[in-house]
Tab-separated table of C-alpha atoms in Angstrom:
chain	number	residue	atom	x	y	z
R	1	UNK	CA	-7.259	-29.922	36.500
R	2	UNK	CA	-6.517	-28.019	33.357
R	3	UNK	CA	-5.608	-24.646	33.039
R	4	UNK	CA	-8.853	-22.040	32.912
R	5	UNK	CA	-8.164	-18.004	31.195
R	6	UNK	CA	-10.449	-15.382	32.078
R	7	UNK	CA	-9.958	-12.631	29.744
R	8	UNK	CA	-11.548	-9.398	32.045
R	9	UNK	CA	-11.117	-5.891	32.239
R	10	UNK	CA	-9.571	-3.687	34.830
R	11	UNK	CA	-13.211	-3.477	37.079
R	12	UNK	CA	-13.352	-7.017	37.547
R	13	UNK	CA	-10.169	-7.445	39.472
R	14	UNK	CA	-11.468	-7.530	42.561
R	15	UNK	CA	-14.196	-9.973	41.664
R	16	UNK	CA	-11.957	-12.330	40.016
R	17	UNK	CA	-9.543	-12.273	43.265
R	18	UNK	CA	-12.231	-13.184	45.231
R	19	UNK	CA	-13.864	-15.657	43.317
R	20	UNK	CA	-10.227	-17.451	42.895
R	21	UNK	CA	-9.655	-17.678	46.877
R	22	UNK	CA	-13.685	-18.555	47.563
R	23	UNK	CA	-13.161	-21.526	45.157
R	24	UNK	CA	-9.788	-22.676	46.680
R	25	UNK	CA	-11.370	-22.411	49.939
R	26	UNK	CA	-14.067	-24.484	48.866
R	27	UNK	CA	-11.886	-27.211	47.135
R	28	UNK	CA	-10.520	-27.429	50.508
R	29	UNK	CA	-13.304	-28.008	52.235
R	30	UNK	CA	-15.013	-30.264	49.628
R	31	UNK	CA	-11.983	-32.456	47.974
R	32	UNK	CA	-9.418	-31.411	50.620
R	33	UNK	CA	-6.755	-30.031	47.579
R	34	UNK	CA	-6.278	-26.685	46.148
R	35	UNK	CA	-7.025	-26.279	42.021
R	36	UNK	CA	-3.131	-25.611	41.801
R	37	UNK	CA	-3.017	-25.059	37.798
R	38	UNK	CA	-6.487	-22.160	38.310
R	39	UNK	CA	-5.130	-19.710	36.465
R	40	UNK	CA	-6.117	-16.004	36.265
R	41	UNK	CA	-4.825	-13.690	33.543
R	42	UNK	CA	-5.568	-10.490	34.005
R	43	UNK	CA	-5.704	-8.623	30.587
R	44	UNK	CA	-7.065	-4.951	30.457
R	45	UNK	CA	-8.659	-3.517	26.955
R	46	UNK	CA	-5.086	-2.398	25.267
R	47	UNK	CA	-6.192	-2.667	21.766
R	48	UNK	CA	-6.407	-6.815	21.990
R	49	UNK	CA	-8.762	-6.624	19.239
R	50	UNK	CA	-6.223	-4.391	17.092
R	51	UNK	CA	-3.138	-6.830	17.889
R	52	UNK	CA	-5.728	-9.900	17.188
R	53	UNK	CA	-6.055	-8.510	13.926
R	54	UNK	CA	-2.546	-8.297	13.226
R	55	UNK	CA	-2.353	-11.934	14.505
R	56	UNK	CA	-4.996	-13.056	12.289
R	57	UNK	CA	-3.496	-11.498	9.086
R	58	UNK	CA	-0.050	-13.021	9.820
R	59	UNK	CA	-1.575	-16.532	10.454
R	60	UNK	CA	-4.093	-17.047	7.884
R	61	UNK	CA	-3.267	-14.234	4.944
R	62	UNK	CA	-2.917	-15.092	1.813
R	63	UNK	CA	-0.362	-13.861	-0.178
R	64	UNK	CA	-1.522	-11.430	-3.362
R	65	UNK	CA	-0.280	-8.770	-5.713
R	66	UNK	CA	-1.789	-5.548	-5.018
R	67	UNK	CA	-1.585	-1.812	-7.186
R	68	UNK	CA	0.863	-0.924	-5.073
R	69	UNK	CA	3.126	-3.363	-6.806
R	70	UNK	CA	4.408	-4.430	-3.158
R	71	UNK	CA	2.662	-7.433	-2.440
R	72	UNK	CA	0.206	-8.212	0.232
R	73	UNK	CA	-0.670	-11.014	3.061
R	74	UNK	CA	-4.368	-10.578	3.438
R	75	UNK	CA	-7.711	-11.682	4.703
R	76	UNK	CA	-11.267	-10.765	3.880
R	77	UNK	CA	-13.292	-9.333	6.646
R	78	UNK	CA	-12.922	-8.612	10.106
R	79	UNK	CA	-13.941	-6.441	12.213
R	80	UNK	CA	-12.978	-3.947	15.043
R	81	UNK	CA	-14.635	-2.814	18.230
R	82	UNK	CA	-13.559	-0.729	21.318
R	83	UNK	CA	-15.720	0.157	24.478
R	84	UNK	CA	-14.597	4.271	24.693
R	85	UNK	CA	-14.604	4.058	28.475
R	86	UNK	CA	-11.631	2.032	28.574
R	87	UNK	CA	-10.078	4.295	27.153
R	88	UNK	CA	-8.709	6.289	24.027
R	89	UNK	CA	-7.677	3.686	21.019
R	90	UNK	CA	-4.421	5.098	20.785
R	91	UNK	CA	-2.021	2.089	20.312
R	92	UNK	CA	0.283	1.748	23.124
R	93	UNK	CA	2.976	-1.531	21.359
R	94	UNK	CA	4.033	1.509	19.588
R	95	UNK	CA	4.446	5.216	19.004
R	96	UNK	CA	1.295	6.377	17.480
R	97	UNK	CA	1.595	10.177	16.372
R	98	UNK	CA	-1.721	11.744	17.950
R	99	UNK	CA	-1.239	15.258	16.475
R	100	UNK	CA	-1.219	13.634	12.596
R	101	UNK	CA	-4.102	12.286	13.097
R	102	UNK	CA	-6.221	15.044	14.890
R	103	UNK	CA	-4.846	17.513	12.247
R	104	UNK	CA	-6.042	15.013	9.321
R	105	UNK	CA	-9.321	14.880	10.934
R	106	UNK	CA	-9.830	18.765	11.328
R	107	UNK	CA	-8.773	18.558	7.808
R	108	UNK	CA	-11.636	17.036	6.724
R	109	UNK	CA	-14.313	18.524	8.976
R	110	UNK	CA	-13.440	21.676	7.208
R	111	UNK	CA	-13.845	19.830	3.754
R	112	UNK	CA	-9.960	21.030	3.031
R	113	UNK	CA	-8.435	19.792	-0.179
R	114	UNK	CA	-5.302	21.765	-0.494
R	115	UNK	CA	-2.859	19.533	0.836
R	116	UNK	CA	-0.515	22.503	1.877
R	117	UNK	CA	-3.016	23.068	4.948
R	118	UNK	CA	-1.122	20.184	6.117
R	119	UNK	CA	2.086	21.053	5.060
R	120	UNK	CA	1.498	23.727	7.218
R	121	UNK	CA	0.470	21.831	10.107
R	122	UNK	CA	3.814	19.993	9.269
R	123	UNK	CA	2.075	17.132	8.656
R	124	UNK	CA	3.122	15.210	5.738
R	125	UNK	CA	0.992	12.121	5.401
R	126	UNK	CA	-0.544	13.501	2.161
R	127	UNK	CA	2.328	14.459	0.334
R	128	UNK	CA	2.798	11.928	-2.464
R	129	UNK	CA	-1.255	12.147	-3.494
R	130	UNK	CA	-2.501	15.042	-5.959
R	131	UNK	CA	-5.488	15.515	-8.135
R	132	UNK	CA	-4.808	12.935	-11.367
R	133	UNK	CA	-5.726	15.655	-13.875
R	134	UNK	CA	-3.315	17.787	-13.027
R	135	UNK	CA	-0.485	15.058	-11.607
R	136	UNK	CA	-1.403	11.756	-13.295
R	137	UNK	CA	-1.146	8.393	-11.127
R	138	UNK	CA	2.704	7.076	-11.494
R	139	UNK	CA	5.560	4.823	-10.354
R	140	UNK	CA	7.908	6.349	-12.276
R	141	UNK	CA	10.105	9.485	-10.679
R	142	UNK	CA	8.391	11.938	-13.274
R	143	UNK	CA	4.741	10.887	-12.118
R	144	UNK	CA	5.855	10.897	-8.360
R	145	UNK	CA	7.490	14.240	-8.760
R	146	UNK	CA	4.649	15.708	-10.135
R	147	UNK	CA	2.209	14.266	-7.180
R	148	UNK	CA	4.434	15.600	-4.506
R	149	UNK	CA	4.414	18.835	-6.034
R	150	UNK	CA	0.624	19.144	-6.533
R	151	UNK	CA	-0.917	20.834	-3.744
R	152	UNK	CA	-4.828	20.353	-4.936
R	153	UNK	CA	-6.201	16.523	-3.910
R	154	UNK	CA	-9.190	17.009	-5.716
R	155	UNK	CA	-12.645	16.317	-4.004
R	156	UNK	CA	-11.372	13.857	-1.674
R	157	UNK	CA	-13.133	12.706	2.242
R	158	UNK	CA	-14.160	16.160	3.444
R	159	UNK	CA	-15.132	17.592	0.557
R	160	UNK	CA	-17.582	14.373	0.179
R	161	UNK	CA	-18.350	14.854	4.093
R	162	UNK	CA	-18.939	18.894	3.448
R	163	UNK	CA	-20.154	19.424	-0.228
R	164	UNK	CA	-21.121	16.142	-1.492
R	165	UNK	CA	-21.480	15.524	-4.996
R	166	UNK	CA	-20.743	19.858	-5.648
R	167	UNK	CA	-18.923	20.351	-8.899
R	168	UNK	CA	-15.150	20.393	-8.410
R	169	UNK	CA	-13.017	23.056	-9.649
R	170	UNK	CA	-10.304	23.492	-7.311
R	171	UNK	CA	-8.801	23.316	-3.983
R	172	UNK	CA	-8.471	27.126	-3.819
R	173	UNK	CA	-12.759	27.671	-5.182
R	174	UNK	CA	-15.402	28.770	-2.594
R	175	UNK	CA	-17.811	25.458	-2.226
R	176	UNK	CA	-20.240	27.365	0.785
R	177	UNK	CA	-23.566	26.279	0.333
R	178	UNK	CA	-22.729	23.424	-2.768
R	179	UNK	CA	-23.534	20.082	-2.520
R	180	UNK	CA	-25.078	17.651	0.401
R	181	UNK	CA	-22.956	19.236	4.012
R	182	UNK	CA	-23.604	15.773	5.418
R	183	UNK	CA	-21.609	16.707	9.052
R	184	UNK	CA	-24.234	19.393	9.493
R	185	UNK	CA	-27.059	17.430	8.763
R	186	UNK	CA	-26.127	14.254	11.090
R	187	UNK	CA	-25.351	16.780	13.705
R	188	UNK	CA	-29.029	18.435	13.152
R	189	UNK	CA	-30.453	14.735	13.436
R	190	UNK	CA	-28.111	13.924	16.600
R	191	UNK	CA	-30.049	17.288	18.508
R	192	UNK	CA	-33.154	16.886	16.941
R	193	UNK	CA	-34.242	13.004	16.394
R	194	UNK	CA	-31.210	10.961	18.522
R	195	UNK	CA	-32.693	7.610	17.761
R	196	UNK	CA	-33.004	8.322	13.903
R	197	UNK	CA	-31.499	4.999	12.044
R	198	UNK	CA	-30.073	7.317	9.167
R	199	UNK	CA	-27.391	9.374	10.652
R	200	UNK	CA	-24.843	8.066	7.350
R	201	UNK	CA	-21.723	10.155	5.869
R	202	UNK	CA	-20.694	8.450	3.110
R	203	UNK	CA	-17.206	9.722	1.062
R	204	UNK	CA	-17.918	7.274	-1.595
R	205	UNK	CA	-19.054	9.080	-4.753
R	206	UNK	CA	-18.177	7.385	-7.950
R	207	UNK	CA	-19.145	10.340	-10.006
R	208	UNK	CA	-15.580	11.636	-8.924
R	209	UNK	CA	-13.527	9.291	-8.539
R	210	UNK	CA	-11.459	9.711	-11.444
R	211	UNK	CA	-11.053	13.343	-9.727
R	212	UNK	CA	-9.970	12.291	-6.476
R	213	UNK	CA	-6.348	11.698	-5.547
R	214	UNK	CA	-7.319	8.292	-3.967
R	215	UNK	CA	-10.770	6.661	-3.927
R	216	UNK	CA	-12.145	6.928	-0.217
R	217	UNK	CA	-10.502	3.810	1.883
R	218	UNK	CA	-12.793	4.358	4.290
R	219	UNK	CA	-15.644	4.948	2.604
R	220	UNK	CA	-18.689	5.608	4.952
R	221	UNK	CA	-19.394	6.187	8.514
R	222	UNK	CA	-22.982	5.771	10.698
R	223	UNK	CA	-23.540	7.085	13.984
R	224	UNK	CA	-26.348	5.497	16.153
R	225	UNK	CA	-27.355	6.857	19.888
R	226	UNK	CA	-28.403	4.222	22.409
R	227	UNK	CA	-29.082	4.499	25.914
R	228	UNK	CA	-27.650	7.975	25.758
R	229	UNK	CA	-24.285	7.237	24.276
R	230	UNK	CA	-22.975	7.828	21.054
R	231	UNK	CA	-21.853	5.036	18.826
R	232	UNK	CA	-19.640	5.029	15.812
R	233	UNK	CA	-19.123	2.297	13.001
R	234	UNK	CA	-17.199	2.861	10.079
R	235	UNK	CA	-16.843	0.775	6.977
R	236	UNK	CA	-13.556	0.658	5.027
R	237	UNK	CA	-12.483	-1.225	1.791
R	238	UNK	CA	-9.382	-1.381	1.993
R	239	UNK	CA	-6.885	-1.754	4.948
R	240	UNK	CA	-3.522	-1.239	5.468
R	241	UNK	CA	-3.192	-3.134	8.902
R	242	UNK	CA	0.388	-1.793	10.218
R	243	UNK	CA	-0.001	1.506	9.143
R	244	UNK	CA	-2.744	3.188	7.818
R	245	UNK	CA	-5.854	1.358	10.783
R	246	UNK	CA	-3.980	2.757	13.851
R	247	UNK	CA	-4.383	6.316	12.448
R	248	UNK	CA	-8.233	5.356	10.926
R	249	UNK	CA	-9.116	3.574	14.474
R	250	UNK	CA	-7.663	6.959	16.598
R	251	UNK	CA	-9.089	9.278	13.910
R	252	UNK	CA	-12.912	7.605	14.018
R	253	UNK	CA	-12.310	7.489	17.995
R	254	UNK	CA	-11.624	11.464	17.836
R	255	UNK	CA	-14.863	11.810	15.611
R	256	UNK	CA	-17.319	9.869	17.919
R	257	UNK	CA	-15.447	12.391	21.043
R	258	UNK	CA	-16.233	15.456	19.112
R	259	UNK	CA	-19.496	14.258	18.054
R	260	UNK	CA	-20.896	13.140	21.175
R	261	UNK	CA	-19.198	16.404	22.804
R	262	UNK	CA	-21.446	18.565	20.514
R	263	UNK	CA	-24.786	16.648	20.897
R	264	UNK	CA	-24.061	16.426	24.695
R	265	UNK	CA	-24.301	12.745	24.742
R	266	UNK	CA	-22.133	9.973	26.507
R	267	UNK	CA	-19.233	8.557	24.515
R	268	UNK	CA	-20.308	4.580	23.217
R	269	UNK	CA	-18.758	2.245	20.768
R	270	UNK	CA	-16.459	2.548	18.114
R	271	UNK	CA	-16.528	-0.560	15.625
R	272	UNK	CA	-14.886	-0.436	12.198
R	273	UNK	CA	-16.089	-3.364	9.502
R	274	UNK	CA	-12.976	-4.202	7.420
R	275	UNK	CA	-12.979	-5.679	4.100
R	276	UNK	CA	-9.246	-6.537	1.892
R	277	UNK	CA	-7.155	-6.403	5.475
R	278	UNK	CA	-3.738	-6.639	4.659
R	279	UNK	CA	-0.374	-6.523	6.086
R	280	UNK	CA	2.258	-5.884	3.188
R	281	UNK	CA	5.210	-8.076	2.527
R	282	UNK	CA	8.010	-5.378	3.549
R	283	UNK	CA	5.563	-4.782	6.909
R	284	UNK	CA	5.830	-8.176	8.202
R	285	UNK	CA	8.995	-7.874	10.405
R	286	UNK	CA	7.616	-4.942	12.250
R	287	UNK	CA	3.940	-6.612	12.986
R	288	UNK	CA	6.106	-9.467	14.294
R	289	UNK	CA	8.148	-7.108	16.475
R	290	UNK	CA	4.782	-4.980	17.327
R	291	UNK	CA	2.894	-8.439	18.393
R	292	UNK	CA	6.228	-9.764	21.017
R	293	UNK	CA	5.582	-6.442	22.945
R	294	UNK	CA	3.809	-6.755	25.900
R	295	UNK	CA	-0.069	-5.210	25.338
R	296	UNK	CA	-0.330	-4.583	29.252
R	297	UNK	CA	2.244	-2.756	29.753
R	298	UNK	CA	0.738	1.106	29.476
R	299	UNK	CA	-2.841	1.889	30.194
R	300	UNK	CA	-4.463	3.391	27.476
R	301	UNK	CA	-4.654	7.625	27.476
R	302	UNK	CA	-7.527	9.528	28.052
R	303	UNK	CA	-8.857	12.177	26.002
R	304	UNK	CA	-9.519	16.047	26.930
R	305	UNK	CA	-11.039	18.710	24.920
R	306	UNK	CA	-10.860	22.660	25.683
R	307	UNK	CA	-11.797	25.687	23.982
R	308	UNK	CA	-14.931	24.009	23.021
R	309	UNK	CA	-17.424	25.904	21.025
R	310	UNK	CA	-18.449	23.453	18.313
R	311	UNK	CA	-17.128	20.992	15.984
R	312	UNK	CA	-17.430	23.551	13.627
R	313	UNK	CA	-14.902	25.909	14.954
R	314	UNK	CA	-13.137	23.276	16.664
R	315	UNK	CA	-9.145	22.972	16.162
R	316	UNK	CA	-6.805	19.807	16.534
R	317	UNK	CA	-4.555	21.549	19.167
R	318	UNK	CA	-7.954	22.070	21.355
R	319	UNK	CA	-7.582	18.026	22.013
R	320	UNK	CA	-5.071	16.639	23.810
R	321	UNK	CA	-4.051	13.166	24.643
R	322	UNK	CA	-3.936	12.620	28.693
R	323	UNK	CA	-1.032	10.470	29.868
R	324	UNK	CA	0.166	8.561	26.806
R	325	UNK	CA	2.632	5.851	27.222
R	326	UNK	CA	3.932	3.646	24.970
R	327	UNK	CA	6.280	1.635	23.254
R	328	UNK	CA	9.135	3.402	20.524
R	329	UNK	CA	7.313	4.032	16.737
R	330	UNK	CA	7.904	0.581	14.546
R	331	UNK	CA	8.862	2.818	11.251
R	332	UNK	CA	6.366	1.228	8.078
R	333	UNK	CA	7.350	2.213	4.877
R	334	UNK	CA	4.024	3.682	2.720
R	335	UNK	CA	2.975	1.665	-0.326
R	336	UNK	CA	1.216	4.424	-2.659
């Protein structure tokens, strides 16, 4: 008999056990042999559908010339999903830097565009992006001088989330009370009408683009409550697969945590729908690498919040990341 793989999740190991001895006992019985090649394979949720992304890119990208200049293998259109009670999507094949990514995200609840917040935070993952009008776009060591030096990032994701649309003067201006605050109006929807269909942020205004220090790469976000538990789904044009979607899948992950914390509703799915997925051509040694460690090896964390009072006052240090294991960081050079 051929080989059979059952792909499960942690619960169903002692199912699977006894289903594999009740059906060598019958074989026994029935045929008098044993199905000797019944394989089971136990694999729990440790971001498969991340590293079957990765896979996918490497086996059926196409190679292309991006902005960048650095070109790219890539697909179009996959998609992402992750059950939040297996766990917190924080990659275990490799090093993922929690505290980035929680301080990006209070970042942007606060509708922050003064990139030295971060520098603060000693968080860097900004640094080379500024406002075009006052550092214009550039390969050249002038133009990415100039960026690194800028601190304003014009009216980039959380001023969008926070003031959309609000005419943008500067990263320093007062914007209370300007523009569309989309974050408080989903959260007034998520207490009020749970089961509304309209519960969209979108960071995608093309009225300011050409003030933005990079057009939103993941450009909209929709929240939908069933059976009591929050769901997340984000859309995003354009994917940097090694680097940049561990940091959007753990950021999004965060978001649906804090969201669900402050309507007081069970934590659901996170799914991300992923358009120009690519894997650039100086990344490709490292997905390799990433893809020949072995997935099972850590359990994904869990995720604990303190402190809480809302997501309003909430700060990145109030979450913390509960028994993380992983493999060593794969470094990935940034293609601006």
């Amino acid at each position: 008999m051929g080989h059979s793989q059952y792909v499960i999740d942690e619960n169903d190991v002692l199912r699977i056990a006894f289903l594999f001895f009740f059906v060598n006992h019958v074989a026994r019985e029935r045929r008098g042999q044993c199905f000797h090649n019944f394989k089971i394979q136990v694999i729990l949720d440790n971001m498969k559908a991340y590293l079957d992304i990765v896979k996918n890119v490497l086996e059926n990208g196409k190679k292309v010339d991006t902005r960048t200049g650095v070109k790219a293998y890539t697909i179009a259109g996959t998609i992402f999903e992750h059950d939040m009670s297996l766990g917190f999507p924080l990659l275990t094949t490799k090093k993922t830097p929690f505290r980035l990514i929680s301080s990006e995200l209070e970042f942007f609840i606060k509708g922050i565009t003064d990139k030295k917040w971060l520098q603060d935070k000693n968080n860097h993952i900004w640094d080379e992006w500024a406002k075009p009008q006052k550092a214009p776009y550039g390969h050249d060591e002038i133009s990415k001088k100039k960026m690194l030096e800028e601190r304003d990032l014009g009216p980039i994701y959380g001023f969008q989330w926070r003031h959309f649309n609000a005419p943008y003067e500067s990263f320093d201006s007062n914007y209370e009370g300007r523009g569309v605050d989309q974050i408080k109006k989903i959260i007034e929807t998520l207490k009020t009408n749970p089961r509304d269909r309209r519960m969209i942020v979108s960071a995608w205004n093309p009225l300011q683009f050409n003030e933005m220090a990079l057009p939103p790469c993941h450009y909209a976000f929709q929240v939908t409550v069933i059976d009591n538990k929050l769901n997340l789904l984000w859309n995003q044009r354009s994917v940097d697969t090694m680097l940049g979607l561990p940091f959007n899948i753990a950021s999004y992950a965060l978001l649906l945590h804090l969201l669900a914390k402050e309507a007081g509703l069970e934590e659901g799915k996170l799914v991300g729908f992923l358009a120009d997925v690519h894997i650039y051509e100086n990344h490709l040694e490292g997905a390799k690498e990433q893809l020949s460690r072995d997935q099972n090896k850590y359990k994904l964390p869990k995720i604990e919040t303190t402190n809480w009072k809302s997501i309003f006052d909430w700060k990145n240090e109030d979450s913390t990341i509960i028994n993380y294991e992983s493999y060593p960081r794969i470094p990935f050079e940034i293609a601006i």
